[in-house]
mmCIF file of C-alpha atoms in Angstrom:
data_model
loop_
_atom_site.group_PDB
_atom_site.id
_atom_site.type_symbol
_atom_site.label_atom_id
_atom_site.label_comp_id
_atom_site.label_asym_id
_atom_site.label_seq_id
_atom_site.Cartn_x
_atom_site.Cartn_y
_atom_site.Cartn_z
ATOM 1 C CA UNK A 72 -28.853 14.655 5.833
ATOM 2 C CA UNK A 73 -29.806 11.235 7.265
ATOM 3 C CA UNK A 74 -26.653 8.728 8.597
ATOM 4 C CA UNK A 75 -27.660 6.179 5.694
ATOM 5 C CA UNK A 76 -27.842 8.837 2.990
ATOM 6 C CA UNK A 77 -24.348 9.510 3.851
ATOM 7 C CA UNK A 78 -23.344 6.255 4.314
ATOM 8 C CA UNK A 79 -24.385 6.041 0.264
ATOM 9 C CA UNK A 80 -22.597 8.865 -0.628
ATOM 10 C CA UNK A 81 -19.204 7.632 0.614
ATOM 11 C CA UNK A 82 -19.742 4.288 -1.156
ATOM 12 C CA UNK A 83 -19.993 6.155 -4.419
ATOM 13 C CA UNK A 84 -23.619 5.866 -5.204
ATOM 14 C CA UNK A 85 -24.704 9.939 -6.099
ATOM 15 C CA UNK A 86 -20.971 10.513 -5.595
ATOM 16 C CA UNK A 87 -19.130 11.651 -8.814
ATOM 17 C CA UNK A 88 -19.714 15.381 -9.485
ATOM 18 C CA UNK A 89 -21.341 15.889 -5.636
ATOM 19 C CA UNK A 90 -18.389 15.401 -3.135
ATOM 20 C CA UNK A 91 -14.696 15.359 -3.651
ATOM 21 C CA UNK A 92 -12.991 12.643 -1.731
ATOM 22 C CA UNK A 93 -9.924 13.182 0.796
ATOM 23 C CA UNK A 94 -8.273 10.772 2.382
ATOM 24 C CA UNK A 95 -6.657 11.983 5.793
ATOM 25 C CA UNK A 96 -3.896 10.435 7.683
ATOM 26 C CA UNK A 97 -1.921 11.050 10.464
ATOM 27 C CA UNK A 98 0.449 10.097 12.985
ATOM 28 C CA UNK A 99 2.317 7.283 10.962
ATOM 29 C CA UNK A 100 5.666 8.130 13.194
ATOM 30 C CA UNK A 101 7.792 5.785 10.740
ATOM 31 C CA UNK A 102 10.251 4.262 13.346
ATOM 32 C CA UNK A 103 14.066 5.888 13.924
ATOM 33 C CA UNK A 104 16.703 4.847 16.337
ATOM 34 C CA UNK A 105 14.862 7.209 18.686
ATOM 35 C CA UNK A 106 11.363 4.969 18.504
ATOM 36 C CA UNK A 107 12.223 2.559 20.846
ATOM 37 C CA UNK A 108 15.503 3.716 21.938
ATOM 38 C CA UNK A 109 17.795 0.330 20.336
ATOM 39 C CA UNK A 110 20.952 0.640 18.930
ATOM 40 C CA UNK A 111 21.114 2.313 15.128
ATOM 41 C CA UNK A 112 21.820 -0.458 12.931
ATOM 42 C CA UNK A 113 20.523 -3.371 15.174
ATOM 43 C CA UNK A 114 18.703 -6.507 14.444
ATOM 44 C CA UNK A 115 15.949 -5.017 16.295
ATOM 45 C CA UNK A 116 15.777 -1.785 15.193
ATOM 46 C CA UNK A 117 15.972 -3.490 11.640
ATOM 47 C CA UNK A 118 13.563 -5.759 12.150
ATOM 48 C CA UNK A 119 11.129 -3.130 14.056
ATOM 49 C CA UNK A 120 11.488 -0.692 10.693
ATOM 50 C CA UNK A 121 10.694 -3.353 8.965
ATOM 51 C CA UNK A 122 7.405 -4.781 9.368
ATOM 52 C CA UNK A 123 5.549 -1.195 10.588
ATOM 53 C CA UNK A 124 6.846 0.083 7.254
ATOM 54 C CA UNK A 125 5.081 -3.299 5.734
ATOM 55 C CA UNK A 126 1.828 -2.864 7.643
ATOM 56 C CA UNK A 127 1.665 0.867 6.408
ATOM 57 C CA UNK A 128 1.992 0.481 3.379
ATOM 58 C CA UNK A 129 -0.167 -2.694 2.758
ATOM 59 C CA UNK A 130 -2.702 -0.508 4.454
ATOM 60 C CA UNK A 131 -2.507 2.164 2.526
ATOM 61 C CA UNK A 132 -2.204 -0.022 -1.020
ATOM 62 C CA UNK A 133 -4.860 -2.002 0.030
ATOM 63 C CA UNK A 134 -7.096 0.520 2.322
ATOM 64 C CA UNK A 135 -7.002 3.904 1.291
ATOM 65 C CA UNK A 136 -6.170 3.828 -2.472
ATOM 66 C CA UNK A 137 -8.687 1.230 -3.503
ATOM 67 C CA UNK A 138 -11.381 4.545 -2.554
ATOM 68 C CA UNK A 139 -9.003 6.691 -5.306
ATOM 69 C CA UNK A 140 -9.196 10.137 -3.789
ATOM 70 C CA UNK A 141 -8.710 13.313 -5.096
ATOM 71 C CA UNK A 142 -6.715 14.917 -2.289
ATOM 72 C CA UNK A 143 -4.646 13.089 0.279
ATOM 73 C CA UNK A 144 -3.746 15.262 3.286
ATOM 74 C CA UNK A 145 -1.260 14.156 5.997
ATOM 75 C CA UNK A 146 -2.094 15.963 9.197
ATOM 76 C CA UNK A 147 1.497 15.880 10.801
ATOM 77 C CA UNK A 148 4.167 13.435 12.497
ATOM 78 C CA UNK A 149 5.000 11.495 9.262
ATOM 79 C CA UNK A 150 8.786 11.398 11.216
ATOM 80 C CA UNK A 151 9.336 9.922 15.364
ATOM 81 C CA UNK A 152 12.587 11.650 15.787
ATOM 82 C CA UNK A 153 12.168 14.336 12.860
ATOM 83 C CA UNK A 154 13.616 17.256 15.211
ATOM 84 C CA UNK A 155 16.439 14.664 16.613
ATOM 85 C CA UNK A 156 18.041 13.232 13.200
ATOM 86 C CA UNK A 157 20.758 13.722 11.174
ATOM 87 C CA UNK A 158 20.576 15.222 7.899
ATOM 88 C CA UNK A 159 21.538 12.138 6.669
ATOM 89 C CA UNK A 160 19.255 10.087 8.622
ATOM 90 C CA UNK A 161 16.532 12.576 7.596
ATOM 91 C CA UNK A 162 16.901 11.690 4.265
ATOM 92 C CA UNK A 163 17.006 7.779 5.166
ATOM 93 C CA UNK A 164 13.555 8.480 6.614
ATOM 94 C CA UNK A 165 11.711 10.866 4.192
ATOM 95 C CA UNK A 166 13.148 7.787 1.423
ATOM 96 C CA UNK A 167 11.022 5.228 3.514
ATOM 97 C CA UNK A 168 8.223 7.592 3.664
ATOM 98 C CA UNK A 169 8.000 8.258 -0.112
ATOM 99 C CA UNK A 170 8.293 4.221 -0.477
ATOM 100 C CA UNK A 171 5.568 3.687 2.266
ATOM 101 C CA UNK A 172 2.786 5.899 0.726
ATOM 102 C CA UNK A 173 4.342 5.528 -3.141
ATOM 103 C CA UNK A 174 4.794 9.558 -2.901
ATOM 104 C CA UNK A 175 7.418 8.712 -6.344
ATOM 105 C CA UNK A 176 4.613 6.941 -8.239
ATOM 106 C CA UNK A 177 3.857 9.637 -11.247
ATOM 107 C CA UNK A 178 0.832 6.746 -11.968
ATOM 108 C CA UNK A 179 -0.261 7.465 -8.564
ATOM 109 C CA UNK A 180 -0.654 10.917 -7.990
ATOM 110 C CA UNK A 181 -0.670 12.319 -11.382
ATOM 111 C CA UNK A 182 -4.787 12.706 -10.745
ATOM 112 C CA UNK A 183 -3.942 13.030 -6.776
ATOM 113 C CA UNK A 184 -2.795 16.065 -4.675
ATOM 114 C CA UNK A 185 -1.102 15.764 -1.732
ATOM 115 C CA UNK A 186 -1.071 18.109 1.121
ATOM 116 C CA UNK A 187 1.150 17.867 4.444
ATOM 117 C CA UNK A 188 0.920 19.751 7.837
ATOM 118 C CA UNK A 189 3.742 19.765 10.561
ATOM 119 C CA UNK A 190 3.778 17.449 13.577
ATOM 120 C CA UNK A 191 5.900 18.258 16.759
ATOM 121 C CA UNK A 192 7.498 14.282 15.707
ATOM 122 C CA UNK A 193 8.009 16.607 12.366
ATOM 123 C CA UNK A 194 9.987 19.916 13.624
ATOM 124 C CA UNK A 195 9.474 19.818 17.363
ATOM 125 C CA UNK A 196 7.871 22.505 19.063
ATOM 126 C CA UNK A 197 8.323 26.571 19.249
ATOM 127 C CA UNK A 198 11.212 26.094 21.670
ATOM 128 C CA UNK A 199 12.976 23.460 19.627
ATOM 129 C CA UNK A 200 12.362 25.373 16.537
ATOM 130 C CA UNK A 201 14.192 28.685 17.465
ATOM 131 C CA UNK A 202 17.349 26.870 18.690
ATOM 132 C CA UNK A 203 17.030 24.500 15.652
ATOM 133 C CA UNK A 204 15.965 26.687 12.351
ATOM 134 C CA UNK A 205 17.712 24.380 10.091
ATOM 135 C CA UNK A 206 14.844 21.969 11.055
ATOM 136 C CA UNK A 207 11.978 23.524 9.891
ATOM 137 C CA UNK A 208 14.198 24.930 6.573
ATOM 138 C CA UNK A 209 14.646 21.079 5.465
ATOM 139 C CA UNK A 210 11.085 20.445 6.560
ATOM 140 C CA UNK A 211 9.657 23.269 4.680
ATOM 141 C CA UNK A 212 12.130 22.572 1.036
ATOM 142 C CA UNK A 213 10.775 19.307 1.155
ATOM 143 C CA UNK A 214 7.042 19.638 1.740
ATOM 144 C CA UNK A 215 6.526 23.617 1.398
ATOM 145 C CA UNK A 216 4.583 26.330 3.907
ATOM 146 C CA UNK A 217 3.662 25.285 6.969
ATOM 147 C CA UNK A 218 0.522 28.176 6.975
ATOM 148 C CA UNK A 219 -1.394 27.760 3.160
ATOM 149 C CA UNK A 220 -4.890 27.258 2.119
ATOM 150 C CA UNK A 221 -6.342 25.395 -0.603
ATOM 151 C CA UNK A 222 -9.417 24.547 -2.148
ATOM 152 C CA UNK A 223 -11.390 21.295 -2.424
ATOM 153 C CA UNK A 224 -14.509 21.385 -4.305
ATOM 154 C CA UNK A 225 -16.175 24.240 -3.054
ATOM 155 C CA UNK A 226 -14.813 24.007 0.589
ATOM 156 C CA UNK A 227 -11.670 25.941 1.913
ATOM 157 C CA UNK A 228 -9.453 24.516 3.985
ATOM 158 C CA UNK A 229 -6.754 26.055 6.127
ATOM 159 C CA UNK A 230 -3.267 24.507 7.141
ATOM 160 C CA UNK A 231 -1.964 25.615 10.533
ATOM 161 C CA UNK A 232 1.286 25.188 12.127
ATOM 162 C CA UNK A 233 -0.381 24.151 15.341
ATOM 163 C CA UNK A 234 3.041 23.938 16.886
ATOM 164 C CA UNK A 235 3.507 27.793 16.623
ATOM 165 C CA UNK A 236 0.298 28.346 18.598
ATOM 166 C CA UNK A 237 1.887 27.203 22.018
ATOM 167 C CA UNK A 238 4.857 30.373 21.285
ATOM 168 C CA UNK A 239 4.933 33.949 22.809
ATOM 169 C CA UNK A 240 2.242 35.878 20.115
ATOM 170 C CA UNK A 241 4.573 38.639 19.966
ATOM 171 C CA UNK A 242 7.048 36.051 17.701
ATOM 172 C CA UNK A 243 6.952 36.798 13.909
ATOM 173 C CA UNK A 244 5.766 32.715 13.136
ATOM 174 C CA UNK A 245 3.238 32.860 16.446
ATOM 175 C CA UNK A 246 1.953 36.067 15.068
ATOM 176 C CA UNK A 247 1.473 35.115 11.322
ATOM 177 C CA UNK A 248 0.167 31.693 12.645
ATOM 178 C CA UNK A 249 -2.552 33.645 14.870
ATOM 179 C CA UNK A 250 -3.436 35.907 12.074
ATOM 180 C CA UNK A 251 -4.213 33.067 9.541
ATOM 181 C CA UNK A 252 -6.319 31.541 12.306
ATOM 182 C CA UNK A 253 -8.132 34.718 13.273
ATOM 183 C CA UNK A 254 -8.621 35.712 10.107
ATOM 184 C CA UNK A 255 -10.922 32.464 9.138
ATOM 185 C CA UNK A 256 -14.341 33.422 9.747
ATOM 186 C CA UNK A 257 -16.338 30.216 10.646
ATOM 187 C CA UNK A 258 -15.273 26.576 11.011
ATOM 188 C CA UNK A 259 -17.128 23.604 10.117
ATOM 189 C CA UNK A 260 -14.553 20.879 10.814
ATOM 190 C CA UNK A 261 -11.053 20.786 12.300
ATOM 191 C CA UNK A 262 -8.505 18.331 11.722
ATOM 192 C CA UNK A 263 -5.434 17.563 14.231
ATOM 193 C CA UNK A 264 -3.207 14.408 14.459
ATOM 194 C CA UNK A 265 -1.636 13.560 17.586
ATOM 195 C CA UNK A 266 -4.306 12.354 19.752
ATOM 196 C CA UNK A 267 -3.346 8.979 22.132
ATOM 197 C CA UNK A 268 -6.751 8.442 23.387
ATOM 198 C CA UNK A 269 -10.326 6.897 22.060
ATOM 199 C CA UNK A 270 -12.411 9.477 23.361
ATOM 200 C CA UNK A 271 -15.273 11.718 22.275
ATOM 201 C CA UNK A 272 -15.009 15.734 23.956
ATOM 202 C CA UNK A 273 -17.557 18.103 23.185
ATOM 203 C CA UNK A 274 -16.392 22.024 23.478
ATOM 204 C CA UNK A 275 -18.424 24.901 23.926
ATOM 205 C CA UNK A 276 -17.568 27.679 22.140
ATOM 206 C CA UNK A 277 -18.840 31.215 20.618
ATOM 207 C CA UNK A 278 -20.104 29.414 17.823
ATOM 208 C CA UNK A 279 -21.614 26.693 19.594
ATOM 209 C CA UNK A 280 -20.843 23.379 20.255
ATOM 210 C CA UNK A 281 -17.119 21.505 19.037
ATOM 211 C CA UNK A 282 -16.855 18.211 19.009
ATOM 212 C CA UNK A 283 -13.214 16.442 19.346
ATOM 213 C CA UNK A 284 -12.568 12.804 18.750
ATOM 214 C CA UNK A 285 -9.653 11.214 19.999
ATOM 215 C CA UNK A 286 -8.062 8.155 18.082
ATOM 216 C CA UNK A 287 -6.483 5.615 19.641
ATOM 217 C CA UNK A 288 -6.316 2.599 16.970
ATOM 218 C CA UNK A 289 -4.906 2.487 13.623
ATOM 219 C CA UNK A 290 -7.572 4.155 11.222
ATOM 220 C CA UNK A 291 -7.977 6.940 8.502
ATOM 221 C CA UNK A 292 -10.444 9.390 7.954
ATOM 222 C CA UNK A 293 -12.571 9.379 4.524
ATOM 223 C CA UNK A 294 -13.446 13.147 4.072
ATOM 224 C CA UNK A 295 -15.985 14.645 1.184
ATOM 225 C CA UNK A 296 -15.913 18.193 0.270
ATOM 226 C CA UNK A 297 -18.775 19.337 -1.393
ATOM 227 C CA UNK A 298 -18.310 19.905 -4.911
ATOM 228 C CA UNK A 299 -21.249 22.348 -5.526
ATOM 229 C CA UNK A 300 -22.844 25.714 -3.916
ATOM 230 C CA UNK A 301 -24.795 25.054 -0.750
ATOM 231 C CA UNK A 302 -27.530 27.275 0.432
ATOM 232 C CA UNK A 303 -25.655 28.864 3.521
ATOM 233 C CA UNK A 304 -28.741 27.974 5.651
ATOM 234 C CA UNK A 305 -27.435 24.075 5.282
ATOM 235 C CA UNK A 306 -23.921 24.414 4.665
ATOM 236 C CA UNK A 307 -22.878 23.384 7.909
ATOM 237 C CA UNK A 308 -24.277 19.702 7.553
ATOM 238 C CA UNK A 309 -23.598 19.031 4.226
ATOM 239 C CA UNK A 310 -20.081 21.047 3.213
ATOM 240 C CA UNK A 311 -18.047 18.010 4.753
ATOM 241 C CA UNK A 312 -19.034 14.728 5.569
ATOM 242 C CA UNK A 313 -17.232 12.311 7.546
ATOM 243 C CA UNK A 314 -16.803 8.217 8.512
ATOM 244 C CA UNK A 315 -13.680 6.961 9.971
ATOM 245 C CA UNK A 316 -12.120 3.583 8.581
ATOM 246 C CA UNK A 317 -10.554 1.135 11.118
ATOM 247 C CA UNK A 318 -7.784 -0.799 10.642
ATOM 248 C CA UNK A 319 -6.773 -4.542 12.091
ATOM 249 C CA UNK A 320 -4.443 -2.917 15.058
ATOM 250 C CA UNK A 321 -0.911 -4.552 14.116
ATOM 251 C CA UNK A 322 0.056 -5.648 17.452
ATOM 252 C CA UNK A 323 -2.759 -8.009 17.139
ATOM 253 C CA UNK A 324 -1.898 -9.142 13.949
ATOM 254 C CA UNK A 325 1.701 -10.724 15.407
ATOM 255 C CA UNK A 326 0.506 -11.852 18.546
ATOM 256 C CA UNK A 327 -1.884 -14.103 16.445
ATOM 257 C CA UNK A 328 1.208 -15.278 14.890
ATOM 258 C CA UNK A 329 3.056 -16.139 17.869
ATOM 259 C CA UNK A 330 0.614 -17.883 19.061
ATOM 260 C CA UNK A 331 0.176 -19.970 16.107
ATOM 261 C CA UNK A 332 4.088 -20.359 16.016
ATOM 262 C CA UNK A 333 3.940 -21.535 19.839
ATOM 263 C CA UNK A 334 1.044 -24.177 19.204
ATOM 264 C CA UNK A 335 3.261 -24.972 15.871
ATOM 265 C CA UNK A 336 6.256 -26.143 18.443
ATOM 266 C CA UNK A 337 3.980 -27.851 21.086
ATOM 267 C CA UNK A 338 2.487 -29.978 18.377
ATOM 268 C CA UNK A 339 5.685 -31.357 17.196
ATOM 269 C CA UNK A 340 7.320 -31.112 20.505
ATOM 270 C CA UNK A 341 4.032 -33.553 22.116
ATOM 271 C CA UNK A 342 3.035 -35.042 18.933
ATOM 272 C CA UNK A 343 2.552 -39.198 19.349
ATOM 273 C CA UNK A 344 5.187 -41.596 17.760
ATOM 274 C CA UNK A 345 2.413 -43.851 16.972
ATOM 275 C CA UNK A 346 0.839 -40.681 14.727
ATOM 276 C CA UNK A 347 -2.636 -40.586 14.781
ATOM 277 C CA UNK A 348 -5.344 -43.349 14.647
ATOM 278 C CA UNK A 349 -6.183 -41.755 11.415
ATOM 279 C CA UNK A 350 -2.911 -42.460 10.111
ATOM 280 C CA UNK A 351 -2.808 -45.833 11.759
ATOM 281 C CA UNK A 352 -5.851 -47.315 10.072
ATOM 282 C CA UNK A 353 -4.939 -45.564 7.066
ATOM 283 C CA UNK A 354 -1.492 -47.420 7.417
ATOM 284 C CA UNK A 355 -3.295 -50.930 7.945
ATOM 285 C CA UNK A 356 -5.697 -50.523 5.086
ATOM 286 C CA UNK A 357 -2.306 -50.034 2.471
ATOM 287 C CA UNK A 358 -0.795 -52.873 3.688
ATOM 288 C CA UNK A 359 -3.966 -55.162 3.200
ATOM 289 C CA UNK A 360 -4.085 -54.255 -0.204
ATOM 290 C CA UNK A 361 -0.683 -55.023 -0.920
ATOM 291 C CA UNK A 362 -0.727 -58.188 0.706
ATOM 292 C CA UNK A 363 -4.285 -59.007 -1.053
ATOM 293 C CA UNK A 364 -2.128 -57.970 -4.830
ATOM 294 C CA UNK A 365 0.847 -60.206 -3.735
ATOM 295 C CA UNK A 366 -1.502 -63.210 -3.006
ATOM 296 C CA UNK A 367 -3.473 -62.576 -6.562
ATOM 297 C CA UNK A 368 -0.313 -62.297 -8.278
ATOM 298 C CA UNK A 369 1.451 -65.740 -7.042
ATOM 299 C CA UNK A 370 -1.721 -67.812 -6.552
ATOM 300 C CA UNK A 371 -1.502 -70.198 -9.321
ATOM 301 C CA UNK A 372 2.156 -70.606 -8.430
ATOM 302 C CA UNK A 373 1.318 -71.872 -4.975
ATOM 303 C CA UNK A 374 -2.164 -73.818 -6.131
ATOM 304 C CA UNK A 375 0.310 -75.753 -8.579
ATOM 305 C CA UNK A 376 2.795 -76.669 -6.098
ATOM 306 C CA UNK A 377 0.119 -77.881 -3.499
ATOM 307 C CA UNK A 378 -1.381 -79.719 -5.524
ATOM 308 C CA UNK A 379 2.087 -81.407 -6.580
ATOM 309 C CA UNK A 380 2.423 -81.850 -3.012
ATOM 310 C CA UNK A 381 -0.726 -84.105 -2.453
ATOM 311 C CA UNK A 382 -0.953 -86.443 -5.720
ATOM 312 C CA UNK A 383 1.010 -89.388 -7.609
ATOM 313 C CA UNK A 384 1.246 -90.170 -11.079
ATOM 314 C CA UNK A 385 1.145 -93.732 -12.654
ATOM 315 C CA UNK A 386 2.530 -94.979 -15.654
ATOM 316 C CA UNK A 387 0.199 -97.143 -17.499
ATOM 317 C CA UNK A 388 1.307 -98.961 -20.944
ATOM 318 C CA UNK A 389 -1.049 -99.505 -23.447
ATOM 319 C CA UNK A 390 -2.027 -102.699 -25.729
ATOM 320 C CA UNK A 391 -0.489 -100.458 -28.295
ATOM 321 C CA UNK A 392 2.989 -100.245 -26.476
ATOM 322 C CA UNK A 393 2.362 -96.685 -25.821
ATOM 323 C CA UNK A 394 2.616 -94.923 -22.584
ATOM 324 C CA UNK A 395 0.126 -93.058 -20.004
ATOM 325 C CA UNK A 396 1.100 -91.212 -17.118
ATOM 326 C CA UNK A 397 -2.091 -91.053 -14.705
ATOM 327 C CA UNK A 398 -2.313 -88.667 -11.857
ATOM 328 C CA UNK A 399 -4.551 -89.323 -8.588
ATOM 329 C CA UNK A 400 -4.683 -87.673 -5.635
ATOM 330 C CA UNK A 401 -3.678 -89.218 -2.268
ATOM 331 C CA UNK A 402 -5.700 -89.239 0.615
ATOM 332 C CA UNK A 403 -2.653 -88.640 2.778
ATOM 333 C CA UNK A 404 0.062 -86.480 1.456
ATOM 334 C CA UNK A 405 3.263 -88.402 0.539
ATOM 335 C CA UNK A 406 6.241 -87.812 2.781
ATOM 336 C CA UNK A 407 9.677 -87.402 0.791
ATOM 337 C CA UNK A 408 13.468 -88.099 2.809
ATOM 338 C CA UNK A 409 15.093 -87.871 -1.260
ATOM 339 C CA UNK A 410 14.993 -86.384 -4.113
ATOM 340 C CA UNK A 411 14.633 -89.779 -5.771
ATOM 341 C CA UNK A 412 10.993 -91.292 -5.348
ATOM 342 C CA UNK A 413 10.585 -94.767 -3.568
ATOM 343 C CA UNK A 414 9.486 -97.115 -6.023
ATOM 344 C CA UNK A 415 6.772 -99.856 -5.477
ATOM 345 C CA UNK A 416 5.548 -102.528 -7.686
ATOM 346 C CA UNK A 417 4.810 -100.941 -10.610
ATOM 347 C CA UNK A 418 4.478 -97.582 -9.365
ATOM 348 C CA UNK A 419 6.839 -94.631 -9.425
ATOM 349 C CA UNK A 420 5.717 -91.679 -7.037
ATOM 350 C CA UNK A 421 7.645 -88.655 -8.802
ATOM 351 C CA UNK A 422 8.293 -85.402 -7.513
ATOM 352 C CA UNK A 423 7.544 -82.552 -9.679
ATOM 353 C CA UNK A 424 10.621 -81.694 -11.238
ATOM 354 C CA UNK A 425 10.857 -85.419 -12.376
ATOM 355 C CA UNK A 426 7.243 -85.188 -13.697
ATOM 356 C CA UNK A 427 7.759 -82.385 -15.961
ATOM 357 C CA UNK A 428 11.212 -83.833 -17.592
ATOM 358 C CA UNK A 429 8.768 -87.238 -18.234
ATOM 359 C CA UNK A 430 6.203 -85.258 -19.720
ATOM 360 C CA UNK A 431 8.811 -82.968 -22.408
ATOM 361 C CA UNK A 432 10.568 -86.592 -23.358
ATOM 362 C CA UNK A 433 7.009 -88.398 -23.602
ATOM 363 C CA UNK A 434 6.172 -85.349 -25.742
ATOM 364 C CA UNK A 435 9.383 -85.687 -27.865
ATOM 365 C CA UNK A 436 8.290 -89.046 -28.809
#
């Protein structure tokens, strides 16, 4: 089958009824006091736990769901210090891991099946397990066999205790562990978690060439198991197909951040008192419009009293006996040392105020 037909097939198009999806995971080591090696119940520690748990489970929310598998398998070190932790501290961590991945949503996985294989993060290693047995008995109560098989679509697949495999062969776990793995008669795929390198190896074997990918950067695995019989000529190819989903890698994610929180500082830190000349002309523009709205509002005021400023009036009595007040502008403003006008023959030069009480009294008349 051609790369692009694939490709189509993961998206969904020719999907439904073909291929049953799986979503794999692995390695997500949920942090413990023995991550990093801080003090239980620190502010680090604390604040470590807390945003890997966020970033896995946004991921998986976000990443993984949004596909809606059928099976989800978990290929191993879902603890860090599994082997190394209380009973109590066990618990703390399996609660986290249930939270992380929504394992206690019945809306989740009522359609979903989960499957989960030991890591050595999980129950350590042959050694560890035979002087710790209590270990693998709270591992296995919790998540069941370490050795099973189980169907998906059409496709078998085999869970080994890969751990066991590095143990004398004569042990009764080694020797079931080598039996189950002897007993399967042809591979197509293998799965394994624990890998701390981006690498492709290519094995020879018996049955021919095995190809091992190592996986460095945070990712998961979107994994179709065909649904329907496959002439055994092709069922190599297209039993299983494969594509790997990246993730954004999280230490990048808050090294962006401090370096937006360090620019964040500088600019306020080196920022000009003057602001910018943005803000400055911005700041010159609103105070020309106030000043033009203050000038609109009191220019009749000031016209009036200018014009007060530069004129006389004249009182002129007609044949009649009644009287006229006349008003003519001066060629050169008259200066006032009173508030009483000078008075020349005939004329009275007024100031305003006096004008106005003339006018209301000629008016009463």
């Amino acid at each position: 089958m051609k790369e692009h037909e694939k490709l189509t097939m993961m998206n969904g198009q020719g999907y439904v009824g073909d291929y049953v999806k799986v979503a794999v995971l692995a390695d997500p080591q949920i942090m413990d006091k023995t991550s990093l090696h801080l003090p239980p119940k620190s502010l680090a520690l604390e604040i470590v736990q807390f945003y890997t748990d966020l970033y896995m489970c946004r991921a998986f929310f976000s990443s993984v769901l949004p596909f809606k598998p059928a099976v989800i398998l978990f290929l191993g070190d879902c603890f860090d210090g599994g082997p190394y932790l209380s009973d109590e501290k066990w618990q703390e961590s399996l609660s986290r891991l249930k939270h992380m991945f929504g394992l206690n949503t019945e809306e989740i996985y009522s359609s979903t099946k989960v499957y989960h294989i030991p890591g050595n993060h999980d129950i350590g290693y042959a050694g560890l397990q035979s002087h710790k047995p209590k270990v693998v008995r709270r591992y296995e109560k919790e998540f069941r066999s370490r050795h099973y098989r189980f169907m998906v679509g059409k496709v078998e697949l085999v869970a080994v205790d890969a751990q066991t495999l590095d143990a004398n062969r004569q042990g009764s776990v080694a020797s079931a562990s080598w039996d189950l793995v002897s007993n399967v008669s042809s591979g197509v795929l293998v799965l394994s978690g624990r890998d701390h390198d981006q690498c492709t190896v290519t094995h020879e074997s018996k049955s021919g060439p095995v190809t091992e990918q190592g996986n460095l950067y945070p990712s998961f695995m979107l994994l179709s198991a065909s649904n329907s019989s496959v002439p055994d000529a092709s069922w190599p190819e297209e039993a299983v197909l494969t594509h790997l989903c990246f993730l954004p890698r999280q230490t990048h994610i808050y090294i962006w951040y401090l370096i937006l929180f360090v620019l964040t500082i500088l600019a306020l830190l080196l920022w000009p008192t003057s602001g910018l000349s943005f803000c400055h002309h911005f700041g010159d523009m609103v105070k020309c419009v106030i000043k033009s709205i203050s000038s609109n509002i009191f220019r009749d005021e000031t016209k009036e009293k200018n014009e007060d400023e530069n004129c006389e009036y004249e009182i002129i009595w007609g044949a009649d006996g009644s009287m006229y007040l006349v008003k003519k502008v001066l060629t050169k403003p008259v200066t006032r040392t009173t508030d009483r006008g000078s008075v020349e023959r005939g004329n009275d030069v007024m100031r305003p105020t006096a004008k106005k009480m003339l006018i209301r009294r000629l008016r009463s008349v």
